[in-house]
mmCIF file of C-alpha atoms in Angstrom:
data_model
loop_
_atom_site.group_PDB
_atom_site.id
_atom_site.type_symbol
_atom_site.label_atom_id
_atom_site.label_comp_id
_atom_site.label_asym_id
_atom_site.label_seq_id
_atom_site.Cartn_x
_atom_site.Cartn_y
_atom_site.Cartn_z
ATOM 1 C CA MET M 1 76.598 117.588 -2.118
ATOM 2 C CA LEU M 2 80.008 117.770 -3.848
ATOM 3 C CA ASP M 3 81.290 116.499 -7.182
ATOM 4 C CA GLY M 4 84.874 116.045 -6.048
ATOM 5 C CA GLY M 5 87.858 117.807 -4.577
ATOM 6 C CA TRP M 6 90.832 119.929 -5.582
ATOM 7 C CA TRP M 7 94.119 120.190 -3.729
ATOM 8 C CA PRO M 8 95.988 123.295 -4.980
ATOM 9 C CA ARG M 9 99.700 123.767 -4.203
ATOM 10 C CA SER M 10 99.192 127.304 -2.886
ATOM 11 C CA TRP M 11 96.605 130.049 -2.417
ATOM 12 C CA ASP M 12 97.983 131.832 -5.533
ATOM 13 C CA LEU M 13 94.980 131.533 -7.834
ATOM 14 C CA GLY M 14 96.852 132.831 -10.874
ATOM 15 C CA ALA M 15 99.306 129.949 -10.584
ATOM 16 C CA GLU M 16 96.841 127.256 -9.497
ATOM 17 C CA LEU M 17 93.657 127.773 -11.483
ATOM 18 C CA PRO M 18 94.859 127.221 -15.085
ATOM 19 C CA GLY M 19 95.676 123.554 -14.445
ATOM 20 C CA LEU M 20 92.285 122.936 -12.871
ATOM 21 C CA VAL M 21 90.451 124.729 -15.691
ATOM 22 C CA LEU M 22 92.314 122.733 -18.344
ATOM 23 C CA ALA M 23 91.644 119.443 -16.562
ATOM 24 C CA LEU M 24 87.934 120.178 -16.186
ATOM 25 C CA ALA M 25 87.623 121.578 -19.730
ATOM 26 C CA GLU M 26 89.189 118.437 -21.163
ATOM 27 C CA ARG M 27 86.216 116.502 -19.831
ATOM 28 C CA HIS M 28 83.352 119.025 -19.876
ATOM 29 C CA GLY M 29 84.273 121.405 -22.649
ATOM 30 C CA ARG M 30 84.776 125.091 -22.038
ATOM 31 C CA ILE M 31 84.750 126.320 -18.434
ATOM 32 C CA ARG M 32 83.156 129.746 -18.554
ATOM 33 C CA HIS M 33 82.725 130.764 -14.924
ATOM 34 C CA ILE M 34 84.232 129.952 -11.531
ATOM 35 C CA MET M 35 82.842 131.086 -8.205
ATOM 36 C CA LEU M 36 85.105 131.409 -5.159
ATOM 37 C CA ASN M 37 85.013 132.760 -1.629
ATOM 38 C CA LEU M 38 86.611 136.198 -1.611
ATOM 39 C CA HIS M 39 88.607 135.630 1.589
ATOM 40 C CA GLY M 40 90.583 132.480 0.816
ATOM 41 C CA TRP M 41 92.872 133.429 -2.052
ATOM 42 C CA ASP M 42 95.929 135.687 -2.384
ATOM 43 C CA SER M 43 94.477 137.693 -5.272
ATOM 44 C CA ARG M 44 91.062 138.521 -6.715
ATOM 45 C CA ILE M 45 91.333 138.397 -10.468
ATOM 46 C CA HIS M 46 88.094 138.698 -12.417
ATOM 47 C CA ARG M 47 89.059 137.130 -15.736
ATOM 48 C CA MET M 48 91.685 134.635 -16.728
ATOM 49 C CA THR M 49 92.657 133.422 -20.174
ATOM 50 C CA VAL M 50 93.243 129.673 -20.165
ATOM 51 C CA GLY M 51 94.073 128.265 -23.574
ATOM 52 C CA PRO M 52 91.714 129.844 -26.102
ATOM 53 C CA ASP M 53 89.039 130.634 -23.521
ATOM 54 C CA VAL M 54 88.386 133.407 -21.037
ATOM 55 C CA VAL M 55 87.148 132.221 -17.649
ATOM 56 C CA HIS M 56 85.183 134.714 -15.564
ATOM 57 C CA LEU M 57 85.729 134.571 -11.822
ATOM 58 C CA GLY M 58 83.092 135.606 -9.337
ATOM 59 C CA TRP M 59 83.981 136.413 -5.738
ATOM 60 C CA PHE M 60 81.388 135.825 -3.041
ATOM 61 C CA ASP M 61 81.399 136.407 0.689
ATOM 62 C CA THR M 62 78.581 133.878 1.127
ATOM 63 C CA LEU M 63 80.267 130.994 -0.725
ATOM 64 C CA ASN M 64 81.923 128.601 1.678
ATOM 65 C CA PRO M 65 85.746 128.997 1.552
ATOM 66 C CA ALA M 66 86.088 125.212 1.220
ATOM 67 C CA VAL M 67 84.095 125.171 -2.052
ATOM 68 C CA LEU M 68 84.848 126.139 -5.656
ATOM 69 C CA VAL M 69 82.002 126.111 -8.195
ATOM 70 C CA ALA M 70 82.816 125.778 -11.902
ATOM 71 C CA THR M 71 80.205 126.247 -14.625
ATOM 72 C CA THR M 72 80.727 124.940 -18.131
ATOM 73 C CA GLY M 73 79.619 126.398 -21.439
ATOM 74 C CA GLN M 74 76.769 123.853 -21.325
ATOM 75 C CA ASP M 75 75.680 125.079 -17.859
ATOM 76 C CA VAL M 76 76.922 121.973 -16.051
ATOM 77 C CA GLN M 77 77.854 122.924 -12.492
ATOM 78 C CA VAL M 78 80.809 121.186 -10.842
ATOM 79 C CA ASP M 79 81.129 121.758 -7.081
ATOM 80 C CA LEU M 80 84.585 120.975 -5.711
ATOM 81 C CA LEU M 81 85.926 120.752 -2.191
ATOM 82 C CA VAL M 82 89.042 122.942 -1.906
ATOM 83 C CA VAL M 83 91.583 121.133 0.259
ATOM 84 C CA PRO M 84 94.001 123.625 1.853
ATOM 85 C CA PRO M 85 97.467 123.515 0.267
ATOM 86 C CA ASP M 86 99.247 122.709 3.533
ATOM 87 C CA THR M 87 97.171 119.579 4.180
ATOM 88 C CA ALA M 88 99.163 116.368 4.626
ATOM 89 C CA PRO M 89 99.014 114.171 1.496
ATOM 90 C CA ALA M 90 97.199 111.246 3.141
ATOM 91 C CA ALA M 91 94.601 113.584 4.672
ATOM 92 C CA ALA M 92 94.126 115.413 1.351
ATOM 93 C CA GLU M 93 93.573 112.111 -0.436
ATOM 94 C CA ARG M 94 90.978 111.085 2.178
ATOM 95 C CA ALA M 95 89.178 114.403 1.839
ATOM 96 C CA MET M 96 89.060 114.226 -1.958
ATOM 97 C CA ALA M 97 87.928 110.596 -1.911
ATOM 98 C CA THR M 98 85.142 111.537 0.494
ATOM 99 C CA ALA M 99 84.103 114.526 -1.630
ATOM 100 C CA ALA M 100 84.032 112.374 -4.790
ATOM 101 C CA ASP M 101 82.072 109.534 -3.192
ATOM 102 C CA PRO M 102 78.512 109.593 -4.604
ATOM 103 C CA ALA M 103 77.228 108.214 -1.279
ATOM 104 C CA ASN M 104 78.807 111.081 0.681
ATOM 105 C CA LEU M 105 76.307 113.459 2.252
ATOM 106 C CA SER M 106 78.856 115.591 4.132
ATOM 107 C CA ARG M 107 79.315 119.235 3.299
ATOM 108 C CA ALA M 108 82.765 120.688 2.612
ATOM 109 C CA PRO M 109 83.399 122.131 6.112
ATOM 110 C CA GLY M 110 82.539 118.789 7.709
ATOM 111 C CA ILE M 111 84.930 116.916 5.441
ATOM 112 C CA LEU M 112 87.781 119.284 6.276
ATOM 113 C CA ALA M 113 86.955 119.284 9.998
ATOM 114 C CA ALA M 114 87.249 115.488 10.026
ATOM 115 C CA LEU M 115 90.854 115.655 8.831
ATOM 116 C CA ASP M 116 93.929 115.885 10.996
ATOM 117 C CA ALA M 117 95.066 119.480 11.469
ATOM 118 C CA PRO M 118 96.907 120.693 8.332
ATOM 119 C CA SER M 119 100.646 120.646 8.671
ATOM 120 C CA ALA M 120 103.113 122.132 6.221
ATOM 121 C CA SER M 121 105.839 119.824 7.500
ATOM 122 C CA ALA M 122 103.623 116.762 7.028
ATOM 123 C CA ALA M 123 102.835 117.850 3.476
ATOM 124 C CA ALA M 124 106.493 118.168 2.561
ATOM 125 C CA SER M 125 108.343 115.248 1.081
ATOM 126 C CA PRO M 126 111.818 114.236 2.266
ATOM 127 C CA GLY M 127 114.211 117.092 1.592
ATOM 128 C CA GLY M 128 111.542 119.716 2.335
ATOM 129 C CA LYS M 129 109.961 119.786 -1.145
ATOM 130 C CA ARG M 130 106.220 119.724 -1.691
ATOM 131 C CA PRO M 131 104.746 116.631 -3.352
ATOM 132 C CA GLU M 132 104.812 116.753 -7.152
ATOM 133 C CA HIS M 133 101.344 115.280 -7.665
ATOM 134 C CA ARG M 134 98.224 117.250 -6.816
ATOM 135 C CA PHE M 135 94.925 115.548 -7.462
ATOM 136 C CA VAL M 136 91.405 116.433 -8.365
ATOM 137 C CA ARG M 137 88.936 113.664 -7.621
ATOM 138 C CA VAL M 138 85.544 113.992 -9.243
ATOM 139 C CA ALA M 139 82.474 111.877 -8.587
ATOM 140 C CA ALA M 140 80.920 109.682 -11.245
ATOM 141 C CA ASP M 141 77.862 111.857 -11.732
ATOM 142 C CA THR M 142 79.823 114.775 -13.180
ATOM 143 C CA ARG M 143 80.475 113.010 -16.510
ATOM 144 C CA LEU M 144 84.268 113.004 -16.170
ATOM 145 C CA PRO M 145 86.034 109.984 -17.667
ATOM 146 C CA SER M 146 88.280 107.894 -15.466
ATOM 147 C CA MET M 147 91.821 109.182 -15.959
ATOM 148 C CA ARG M 148 94.839 110.964 -14.525
ATOM 149 C CA VAL M 149 96.740 113.729 -16.272
ATOM 150 C CA SER M 150 100.126 115.461 -15.897
ATOM 151 C CA PRO M 151 102.526 115.280 -12.963
ATOM 152 C CA ASP M 152 101.334 118.687 -11.765
ATOM 153 C CA LEU M 153 97.627 117.946 -11.736
ATOM 154 C CA GLY M 154 96.170 114.467 -11.687
ATOM 155 C CA VAL M 155 92.484 114.019 -12.280
ATOM 156 C CA SER M 156 90.457 110.970 -11.490
ATOM 157 C CA GLY M 157 86.802 110.111 -11.790
ATOM 158 C CA ARG M 158 84.374 107.907 -13.705
ATOM 159 C CA ALA M 159 81.899 108.836 -16.415
ATOM 160 C CA PRO M 160 78.267 107.978 -15.634
ATOM 161 C CA ASP M 161 76.010 106.132 -18.029
ATOM 162 C CA ASP M 162 73.970 109.213 -18.920
ATOM 163 C CA ASP M 163 74.859 112.726 -20.036
ATOM 164 C CA GLY M 164 72.523 114.613 -17.698
ATOM 165 C CA PRO M 165 73.714 117.511 -15.501
ATOM 166 C CA SER M 166 74.617 116.841 -11.902
ATOM 167 C CA GLY M 167 71.566 118.762 -10.650
ATOM 168 C CA ARG M 168 73.255 120.656 -7.824
ATOM 169 C CA ALA M 169 71.002 123.091 -5.998
ATOM 170 C CA ASP M 170 73.268 124.680 -3.362
ATOM 171 C CA PRO M 171 76.814 125.692 -4.454
ATOM 172 C CA ARG M 172 77.861 126.690 -0.945
ATOM 173 C CA GLY M 173 78.824 123.184 0.205
#
């Protein structure tokens, strides 16, 4: 159902999306298109330059707000659970691990509903600061190598044995 999860720091897409695009592009090559729900984010930009590439953003009322769909230049579709920014770190980690589990059959809303209620105070570290590490977990079948990158955006996943596409049929989670 899902290839993994993303836990942005805020709903400011202009600030959050470049790190995700770079992390995914490092593993898949160019990210050319991202589909999002039009109600969940603070702004609705339609194009964003990330590195040397322009990423086109599509806004859809019918796409589940808990899902982000990225399409690569090779037409590989990566469906990610979007964990709300104010989710407690332990709950966010559980949600992303569930979304990245190849045996998981839950859709995005079910994964989020199973979490404790999001709490900004629970997500804050001592001293009131937000955690420094935000993670993307991606399932093995999306061809991402196992790794973590940068203190601002960690990425983890395993590369499968073949190079075939993930074969997703329904991007709405």
